[in-house]
Amino acid sequence: MARNVRRLIVYIGAATLTAFSLTSAALPAHAVPNVGVNGEVLSKSLVPNGIHITPTGPVDVQFSVLIVDPGGSVGWHSHPGDVLVNVADGNATRYEADDKDCKPARFTVGEGWVEHPHHVHTVRNETDKPLTLNVVLITPAGMSPGVSEPDPGNCRF
């Protein structure tokens, strides 16, 4: 009886190994090249804290390029959805309404950040060169992507 069990185990093992080998050999991986496709990277950012986006329903996705003149700002505002921001050219300075010390967060070309819903902030160009931001706004369907907010009074500019 024990001999039959051992023989059965050997047969099952051999059959499993054979099936695995045949299946692997029958399914070679082949890359499929692009045909008639050209493209370019518009911008790329390292977002050090990662990205966590969880919309709860249909969304509008808007891709925008914002050019902020030297000394300009986007004003205090928030968004009803998540926003991915990339500095494509220049230097951005971001301030948050809930930071009582008004500490600037500075970003340069190739850096970016994520704005989460209802977080009041402003972005300024405090340099003498234009600032270009590539922005992806992920907004609940049908809503305006930005909401003007009152000056929170924590920054003196």
PDB file of C-alpha atoms in Angstrom:
ATOM      1  CA  MET A   1       0.000   0.000   0.000  1.00  0.00           C
ATOM      2  CA  ALA A   2       2.757   2.461   0.962  1.00  0.00           C
ATOM      3  CA  ARG A   3       4.576   1.504  -2.228  1.00  0.00           C
ATOM      4  CA  ASN A   4       1.472   2.330  -4.299  1.00  0.00           C
ATOM      5  CA  VAL A   5       1.107   5.709  -2.570  1.00  0.00           C
ATOM      6  CA  ARG A   6       4.761   6.549  -3.284  1.00  0.00           C
ATOM      7  CA  ARG A   7       4.356   5.506  -6.901  1.00  0.00           C
ATOM      8  CA  LEU A   8       1.194   7.659  -7.195  1.00  0.00           C
ATOM      9  CA  ILE A   9       3.030  10.685  -5.743  1.00  0.00           C
ATOM     10  CA  VAL A  10       5.891  10.205  -8.209  1.00  0.00           C
ATOM     11  CA  TYR A  11       3.432   9.961 -11.130  1.00  0.00           C
ATOM     12  CA  ILE A  12       1.530  13.080 -10.017  1.00  0.00           C
ATOM     13  CA  GLY A  13       4.788  15.005  -9.588  1.00  0.00           C
ATOM     14  CA  ALA A  14       6.060  13.923 -13.004  1.00  0.00           C
ATOM     15  CA  ALA A  15       2.737  14.789 -14.662  1.00  0.00           C
ATOM     16  CA  THR A  16       2.666  18.210 -13.007  1.00  0.00           C
ATOM     17  CA  LEU A  17       6.251  18.962 -14.044  1.00  0.00           C
ATOM     18  CA  THR A  18       5.562  17.833 -17.616  1.00  0.00           C
ATOM     19  CA  ALA A  19       2.363  19.906 -17.857  1.00  0.00           C
ATOM     20  CA  PHE A  20       4.159  22.972 -16.496  1.00  0.00           C
ATOM     21  CA  SER A  21       7.039  22.526 -18.943  1.00  0.00           C
ATOM     22  CA  LEU A  22       4.736  22.092 -21.937  1.00  0.00           C
ATOM     23  CA  THR A  23       2.582  25.069 -20.971  1.00  0.00           C
ATOM     24  CA  SER A  24       5.612  27.319 -20.507  1.00  0.00           C
ATOM     25  CA  ALA A  25       7.122  26.205 -23.801  1.00  0.00           C
ATOM     26  CA  ALA A  26       3.848  26.704 -25.680  1.00  0.00           C
ATOM     27  CA  LEU A  27       3.415  30.324 -24.543  1.00  0.00           C
ATOM     28  CA  PRO A  28       6.486  32.314 -25.561  1.00  0.00           C
ATOM     29  CA  ALA A  29       6.349  36.035 -24.802  1.00  0.00           C
ATOM     30  CA  HIS A  30       6.605  38.311 -27.829  1.00  0.00           C
ATOM     31  CA  ALA A  31       6.795  42.081 -27.614  1.00  0.00           C
ATOM     32  CA  VAL A  32       4.536  43.891 -30.067  1.00  0.00           C
ATOM     33  CA  PRO A  33       6.243  47.032 -31.387  1.00  0.00           C
ATOM     34  CA  ASN A  34       4.460  50.327 -32.004  1.00  0.00           C
ATOM     35  CA  VAL A  35       3.650  50.929 -35.659  1.00  0.00           C
ATOM     36  CA  GLY A  36       3.024  54.444 -36.944  1.00  0.00           C
ATOM     37  CA  VAL A  37       3.238  55.989 -33.480  1.00  0.00           C
ATOM     38  CA  ASN A  38       5.279  59.045 -32.520  1.00  0.00           C
ATOM     39  CA  GLY A  39       5.305  60.723 -29.152  1.00  0.00           C
ATOM     40  CA  GLU A  40       7.166  62.894 -26.748  1.00  0.00           C
ATOM     41  CA  VAL A  41       7.254  63.288 -22.992  1.00  0.00           C
ATOM     42  CA  LEU A  42       5.689  66.639 -22.143  1.00  0.00           C
ATOM     43  CA  SER A  43       6.889  66.611 -18.567  1.00  0.00           C
ATOM     44  CA  LYS A  44       7.890  64.228 -15.835  1.00  0.00           C
ATOM     45  CA  SER A  45       7.973  64.702 -12.071  1.00  0.00           C
ATOM     46  CA  LEU A  46       9.249  62.896  -9.056  1.00  0.00           C
ATOM     47  CA  VAL A  47       6.546  63.039  -6.377  1.00  0.00           C
ATOM     48  CA  PRO A  48       8.427  61.933  -3.245  1.00  0.00           C
ATOM     49  CA  ASN A  49       5.378  61.101  -1.122  1.00  0.00           C
ATOM     50  CA  GLY A  50       3.647  59.003  -3.769  1.00  0.00           C
ATOM     51  CA  ILE A  51       0.158  59.475  -5.126  1.00  0.00           C
ATOM     52  CA  HIS A  52      -3.104  58.238  -3.646  1.00  0.00           C
ATOM     53  CA  ILE A  53      -6.192  59.163  -5.651  1.00  0.00           C
ATOM     54  CA  THR A  54      -9.592  57.630  -4.963  1.00  0.00           C
ATOM     55  CA  PRO A  55     -12.426  59.318  -6.846  1.00  0.00           C
ATOM     56  CA  THR A  56     -15.831  58.045  -5.760  1.00  0.00           C
ATOM     57  CA  GLY A  57     -17.672  58.477  -9.043  1.00  0.00           C
ATOM     58  CA  PRO A  58     -17.365  59.762 -12.601  1.00  0.00           C
ATOM     59  CA  VAL A  59     -14.670  62.387 -13.121  1.00  0.00           C
ATOM     60  CA  ASP A  60     -13.619  64.970 -15.669  1.00  0.00           C
ATOM     61  CA  VAL A  61      -9.883  64.857 -16.404  1.00  0.00           C
ATOM     62  CA  GLN A  62      -8.403  68.138 -17.611  1.00  0.00           C
ATOM     63  CA  PHE A  63      -4.815  68.634 -18.796  1.00  0.00           C
ATOM     64  CA  SER A  64      -3.674  72.270 -18.572  1.00  0.00           C
ATOM     65  CA  VAL A  65      -0.525  74.303 -19.033  1.00  0.00           C
ATOM     66  CA  LEU A  66      -0.325  77.334 -16.747  1.00  0.00           C
ATOM     67  CA  ILE A  67       2.228  80.060 -17.375  1.00  0.00           C
ATOM     68  CA  VAL A  68       2.766  82.335 -14.383  1.00  0.00           C
ATOM     69  CA  ASP A  69       4.565  85.596 -15.110  1.00  0.00           C
ATOM     70  CA  PRO A  70       7.442  86.726 -12.871  1.00  0.00           C
ATOM     71  CA  GLY A  71       5.925  88.001  -9.624  1.00  0.00           C
ATOM     72  CA  GLY A  72       2.546  86.431 -10.466  1.00  0.00           C
ATOM     73  CA  SER A  73       0.423  83.992  -8.494  1.00  0.00           C
ATOM     74  CA  VAL A  74      -2.651  81.822  -8.941  1.00  0.00           C
ATOM     75  CA  GLY A  75      -4.258  83.262  -5.789  1.00  0.00           C
ATOM     76  CA  TRP A  76      -5.676  81.350  -2.845  1.00  0.00           C
ATOM     77  CA  HIS A  77      -7.846  78.506  -4.090  1.00  0.00           C
ATOM     78  CA  SER A  78      -8.845  74.868  -3.648  1.00  0.00           C
ATOM     79  CA  HIS A  79     -10.073  72.072  -5.900  1.00  0.00           C
ATOM     80  CA  PRO A  80     -13.042  69.710  -5.538  1.00  0.00           C
ATOM     81  CA  GLY A  81     -10.849  66.837  -6.775  1.00  0.00           C
ATOM     82  CA  ASP A  82      -7.215  65.787  -6.901  1.00  0.00           C
ATOM     83  CA  VAL A  83      -4.643  67.743  -8.907  1.00  0.00           C
ATOM     84  CA  LEU A  84      -1.245  66.544 -10.159  1.00  0.00           C
ATOM     85  CA  VAL A  85       1.230  69.388 -10.695  1.00  0.00           C
ATOM     86  CA  ASN A  86       4.559  69.300 -12.537  1.00  0.00           C
ATOM     87  CA  VAL A  87       7.038  72.166 -12.851  1.00  0.00           C
ATOM     88  CA  ALA A  88       7.958  72.115 -16.540  1.00  0.00           C
ATOM     89  CA  ASP A  89      10.020  75.326 -16.472  1.00  0.00           C
ATOM     90  CA  GLY A  90      11.010  77.859 -13.833  1.00  0.00           C
ATOM     91  CA  ASN A  91      10.527  77.714 -10.070  1.00  0.00           C
ATOM     92  CA  ALA A  92       7.254  77.457  -8.138  1.00  0.00           C
ATOM     93  CA  THR A  93       6.664  78.476  -4.539  1.00  0.00           C
ATOM     94  CA  ARG A  94       3.620  76.935  -2.839  1.00  0.00           C
ATOM     95  CA  TYR A  95       1.978  78.103   0.385  1.00  0.00           C
ATOM     96  CA  GLU A  96      -0.737  76.358   2.396  1.00  0.00           C
ATOM     97  CA  ALA A  97      -3.587  78.138   4.181  1.00  0.00           C
ATOM     98  CA  ASP A  98      -3.389  75.841   7.213  1.00  0.00           C
ATOM     99  CA  ASP A  99       0.328  76.576   7.822  1.00  0.00           C
ATOM    100  CA  LYS A 100       0.335  79.340  10.460  1.00  0.00           C
ATOM    101  CA  ASP A 101       4.062  79.967   9.827  1.00  0.00           C
ATOM    102  CA  CYS A 102       3.544  80.349   6.060  1.00  0.00           C
ATOM    103  CA  LYS A 103       6.590  78.217   5.194  1.00  0.00           C
ATOM    104  CA  PRO A 104       7.273  78.190   1.451  1.00  0.00           C
ATOM    105  CA  ALA A 105       7.608  74.881  -0.378  1.00  0.00           C
ATOM    106  CA  ARG A 106       9.845  75.410  -3.401  1.00  0.00           C
ATOM    107  CA  PHE A 107       9.770  73.275  -6.549  1.00  0.00           C
ATOM    108  CA  THR A 108      11.983  73.399  -9.606  1.00  0.00           C
ATOM    109  CA  VAL A 109      11.946  71.758 -13.054  1.00  0.00           C
ATOM    110  CA  GLY A 110      11.124  68.054 -12.836  1.00  0.00           C
ATOM    111  CA  GLU A 111       9.549  68.285  -9.393  1.00  0.00           C
ATOM    112  CA  GLY A 112       5.882  68.090  -8.608  1.00  0.00           C
ATOM    113  CA  TRP A 113       3.222  67.623  -5.996  1.00  0.00           C
ATOM    114  CA  VAL A 114      -0.362  66.484  -5.493  1.00  0.00           C
ATOM    115  CA  GLU A 115      -3.143  68.748  -4.252  1.00  0.00           C
ATOM    116  CA  HIS A 116      -5.981  66.878  -2.578  1.00  0.00           C
ATOM    117  CA  PRO A 117      -9.614  68.020  -2.532  1.00  0.00           C
ATOM    118  CA  HIS A 118     -10.564  71.128  -0.542  1.00  0.00           C
ATOM    119  CA  HIS A 119      -6.965  71.918   0.504  1.00  0.00           C
ATOM    120  CA  VAL A 120      -6.573  75.715   0.333  1.00  0.00           C
ATOM    121  CA  HIS A 121      -3.255  76.866  -1.137  1.00  0.00           C
ATOM    122  CA  THR A 122      -1.577  79.311  -3.496  1.00  0.00           C
ATOM    123  CA  VAL A 123       1.305  79.000  -5.945  1.00  0.00           C
ATOM    124  CA  ARG A 124       3.538  81.952  -6.709  1.00  0.00           C
ATOM    125  CA  ASN A 125       6.352  82.759  -9.093  1.00  0.00           C
ATOM    126  CA  GLU A 126       8.806  84.643  -6.910  1.00  0.00           C
ATOM    127  CA  THR A 127      11.495  84.794  -9.616  1.00  0.00           C
ATOM    128  CA  ASP A 128      12.259  87.024 -12.593  1.00  0.00           C
ATOM    129  CA  LYS A 129      11.567  84.253 -15.163  1.00  0.00           C
ATOM    130  CA  PRO A 130       8.265  82.720 -16.300  1.00  0.00           C
ATOM    131  CA  LEU A 131       6.980  79.620 -14.508  1.00  0.00           C
ATOM    132  CA  THR A 132       5.337  76.837 -16.527  1.00  0.00           C
ATOM    133  CA  LEU A 133       3.198  74.265 -14.741  1.00  0.00           C
ATOM    134  CA  ASN A 134       1.713  71.170 -16.358  1.00  0.00           C
ATOM    135  CA  VAL A 135      -1.416  70.317 -14.415  1.00  0.00           C
ATOM    136  CA  VAL A 136      -3.806  67.354 -14.453  1.00  0.00           C
ATOM    137  CA  LEU A 137      -7.091  68.153 -12.709  1.00  0.00           C
ATOM    138  CA  ILE A 138      -9.253  65.169 -11.733  1.00  0.00           C
ATOM    139  CA  THR A 139     -12.599  66.735 -10.884  1.00  0.00           C
ATOM    140  CA  PRO A 140     -15.973  65.205 -10.016  1.00  0.00           C
ATOM    141  CA  ALA A 141     -17.918  65.214 -13.304  1.00  0.00           C
ATOM    142  CA  GLY A 142     -19.551  68.536 -14.110  1.00  0.00           C
ATOM    143  CA  MET A 143     -17.870  70.551 -11.350  1.00  0.00           C
ATOM    144  CA  SER A 144     -15.559  73.524 -11.813  1.00  0.00           C
ATOM    145  CA  PRO A 145     -11.927  72.411 -11.328  1.00  0.00           C
ATOM    146  CA  GLY A 146     -11.018  75.351  -9.089  1.00  0.00           C
ATOM    147  CA  VAL A 147     -12.640  77.334  -6.282  1.00  0.00           C
ATOM    148  CA  SER A 148     -11.406  80.819  -5.299  1.00  0.00           C
ATOM    149  CA  GLU A 149     -10.820  81.054  -1.543  1.00  0.00           C
ATOM    150  CA  PRO A 150     -10.428  84.061   0.779  1.00  0.00           C
ATOM    151  CA  ASP A 151      -6.952  85.062   1.935  1.00  0.00           C
ATOM    152  CA  PRO A 152      -6.410  83.058   5.146  1.00  0.00           C
ATOM    153  CA  GLY A 153      -4.230  85.841   6.572  1.00  0.00           C
ATOM    154  CA  ASN A 154      -1.290  83.609   7.495  1.00  0.00           C
ATOM    155  CA  CYS A 155       1.108  84.988   4.862  1.00  0.00           C
ATOM    156  CA  ARG A 156       2.298  88.565   4.448  1.00  0.00           C
ATOM    157  CA  PHE A 157       2.509  89.119   0.711  1.00  0.00           C
TER     158      PHE A 157
END
